[in-house]
Short mmCIF file of C-alpha atoms in Angstrom, two decimals:
data_model
loop_
_atom_site.label_atom_id
_atom_site.label_comp_id
_atom_site.label_asym_id
_atom_site.label_seq_id
_atom_site.Cartn_x
_atom_site.Cartn_y
_atom_site.Cartn_z
CA MET J 1 0.00 0.00 0.00
CA TYR J 2 2.79 2.42 0.86
CA GLY J 3 5.19 1.21 -1.77
CA ASP J 4 3.55 -0.13 -4.89
CA GLU J 5 5.93 -1.24 -7.61
CA ALA J 6 4.92 1.48 -10.08
CA THR J 7 5.60 4.26 -7.55
CA ILE J 8 8.91 2.71 -6.52
CA ARG J 9 10.01 2.43 -10.16
CA ARG J 10 8.91 6.01 -10.94
CA ILE J 11 10.83 7.43 -7.97
CA LEU J 12 13.96 5.44 -8.77
CA THR J 13 13.99 5.96 -12.55
CA GLU J 14 11.93 8.99 -13.57
CA LEU J 15 11.75 11.69 -10.91
CA GLY J 16 15.36 12.82 -10.92
CA ASP J 17 18.73 11.86 -9.55
CA THR J 18 19.32 14.33 -6.70
CA TRP J 19 18.52 12.64 -3.40
CA ALA J 20 18.63 14.51 -0.10
CA VAL J 21 19.41 11.88 2.53
CA VAL J 22 18.10 13.21 5.84
CA GLY J 23 20.02 11.77 8.77
CA LEU J 24 23.15 10.95 6.73
CA SER J 25 26.39 11.51 8.64
CA THR J 26 29.91 10.11 8.59
CA ASN J 27 28.83 7.36 11.02
CA ARG J 28 29.60 4.22 9.00
CA SER J 29 27.50 2.02 11.31
CA ARG J 30 24.25 3.82 10.43
CA ALA J 31 22.03 2.46 7.66
CA ALA J 32 21.97 5.84 5.89
CA TYR J 33 25.70 5.60 5.22
CA GLY J 34 25.47 2.33 3.30
CA VAL J 35 22.23 3.20 1.52
CA ALA J 36 23.75 6.48 0.28
CA GLN J 37 26.69 4.51 -1.13
CA VAL J 38 24.32 2.24 -3.04
CA LEU J 39 22.40 5.23 -4.39
CA GLN J 40 25.66 6.76 -5.61
CA ARG J 41 26.68 3.49 -7.24
CA PHE J 42 23.42 3.61 -9.20
CA GLY J 43 24.06 7.15 -10.43
CA LYS J 44 22.21 9.23 -7.84
CA ARG J 45 23.67 12.42 -6.43
CA ILE J 46 23.31 12.25 -2.68
CA VAL J 47 23.03 15.34 -0.50
CA PRO J 48 23.73 14.69 3.19
CA VAL J 49 21.28 16.45 5.53
CA HIS J 50 22.27 16.33 9.19
CA PRO J 51 22.60 18.95 11.94
CA LYS J 52 26.42 18.55 11.75
CA ALA J 53 26.36 19.30 7.97
CA GLU J 54 29.19 16.85 7.37
CA THR J 55 30.67 15.98 3.99
CA VAL J 56 29.82 12.34 3.28
CA HIS J 57 30.86 10.23 0.28
CA GLY J 58 32.44 13.34 -1.22
CA GLU J 59 29.22 15.37 -1.11
CA ARG J 60 28.84 18.54 0.95
CA GLY J 61 26.33 18.28 3.77
CA TYR J 62 23.66 20.74 4.89
CA ALA J 63 22.08 21.20 8.31
CA SER J 64 18.53 21.14 6.93
CA LEU J 65 16.58 20.70 3.70
CA ALA J 66 15.92 24.45 3.67
CA ASP J 67 19.69 25.11 3.63
CA ILE J 68 20.25 23.25 0.35
CA PRO J 69 20.73 25.97 -2.29
CA PHE J 70 19.47 23.87 -5.21
CA GLU J 71 16.52 21.64 -6.04
CA VAL J 72 16.27 18.11 -4.76
CA ASP J 73 14.19 15.43 -6.42
CA VAL J 74 13.75 12.87 -3.66
CA VAL J 75 13.99 13.20 0.11
CA ASP J 76 15.12 9.92 1.67
CA VAL J 77 14.33 9.99 5.39
CA PHE J 78 16.53 8.28 8.00
CA VAL J 79 15.18 9.78 11.20
CA ASN J 80 13.16 8.52 14.13
CA GLY J 81 9.60 7.71 13.04
CA GLU J 82 8.24 10.41 15.34
CA LEU J 83 10.22 13.04 13.41
CA ALA J 84 9.66 11.68 9.90
CA GLY J 85 6.33 13.45 9.30
CA ALA J 86 7.91 16.86 9.89
CA VAL J 87 10.65 15.99 7.39
CA ALA J 88 8.00 15.02 4.83
CA ASP J 89 6.38 18.43 5.35
CA GLU J 90 9.77 20.10 4.82
CA ALA J 91 10.19 18.12 1.61
CA VAL J 92 6.88 19.50 0.33
CA THR J 93 7.99 23.04 1.22
CA LYS J 94 11.36 22.45 -0.47
CA GLY J 95 9.61 21.43 -3.70
CA ALA J 96 10.83 17.84 -3.82
CA ARG J 97 9.09 15.44 -6.17
CA ALA J 98 9.04 12.43 -3.83
CA VAL J 99 9.59 11.33 -0.24
CA TRP J 100 10.95 7.95 0.81
CA PHE J 101 10.57 6.64 4.38
CA GLN J 102 12.93 3.82 5.26
CA LEU J 103 12.14 0.34 6.56
CA GLY J 104 10.09 0.44 9.73
CA VAL J 105 8.96 4.04 9.28
CA VAL J 106 5.25 4.50 8.64
CA ASP J 107 3.32 7.72 9.23
CA GLU J 108 -0.09 7.52 7.59
CA ALA J 109 -0.95 11.18 8.24
CA ALA J 110 2.32 12.30 6.63
CA PHE J 111 1.64 9.97 3.69
CA GLU J 112 -1.78 11.58 3.15
CA ARG J 113 -0.40 15.14 3.44
CA THR J 114 2.51 14.42 1.11
CA ARG J 115 0.36 12.71 -1.52
CA ALA J 116 -2.25 15.50 -1.27
CA ALA J 117 0.55 17.97 -2.05
CA GLY J 118 1.24 16.06 -5.27
CA LEU J 119 4.40 14.19 -4.32
CA ASP J 120 5.02 10.49 -4.75
CA MET J 121 5.78 8.70 -1.50
CA VAL J 122 7.00 5.31 -0.36
CA MET J 123 7.14 4.12 3.25
CA ASP J 124 8.65 1.10 4.98
CA ARG J 125 10.89 0.23 2.02
CA CYS J 126 14.60 0.68 1.27
CA PRO J 127 15.87 2.09 -2.05
CA ALA J 128 19.14 0.14 -1.67
CA ILE J 129 17.07 -3.06 -1.74
CA GLU J 130 14.71 -1.90 -4.50
CA ILE J 131 17.07 -0.26 -7.01
CA PRO J 132 19.08 -3.41 -7.89
CA LEU J 133 15.78 -5.22 -8.54
CA LEU J 134 14.86 -2.84 -11.38
CA GLY J 135 17.09 -4.72 -13.81
#
């Protein structure tokens, strides 16, 4: 329901290649670090978004989505589920085309708001798992 195959394929192949990865830091033990590497390997430009604004995988980081001085296509959210809805709202404000909530993160109200704003959205899925399956 929150990640039909057509929406997943559209986000990964049609909506653009600039992915803001919210929660991405230089901490190699965090899931965001490895997922961002996979996204890069598949041709996506990753933009780290973390309060520390660290450079990760050679890409300059920003403290918030609002601080990014260019457009982003997809906002990939690696934050506590209680905070994810606010990030989805920021993605709408930023003008992103899609929002992706990682495995285990479901916020039905945020899903409804984000879809109502015209963005594609996937929840409880991982792009690093889905992108190699596209063939």
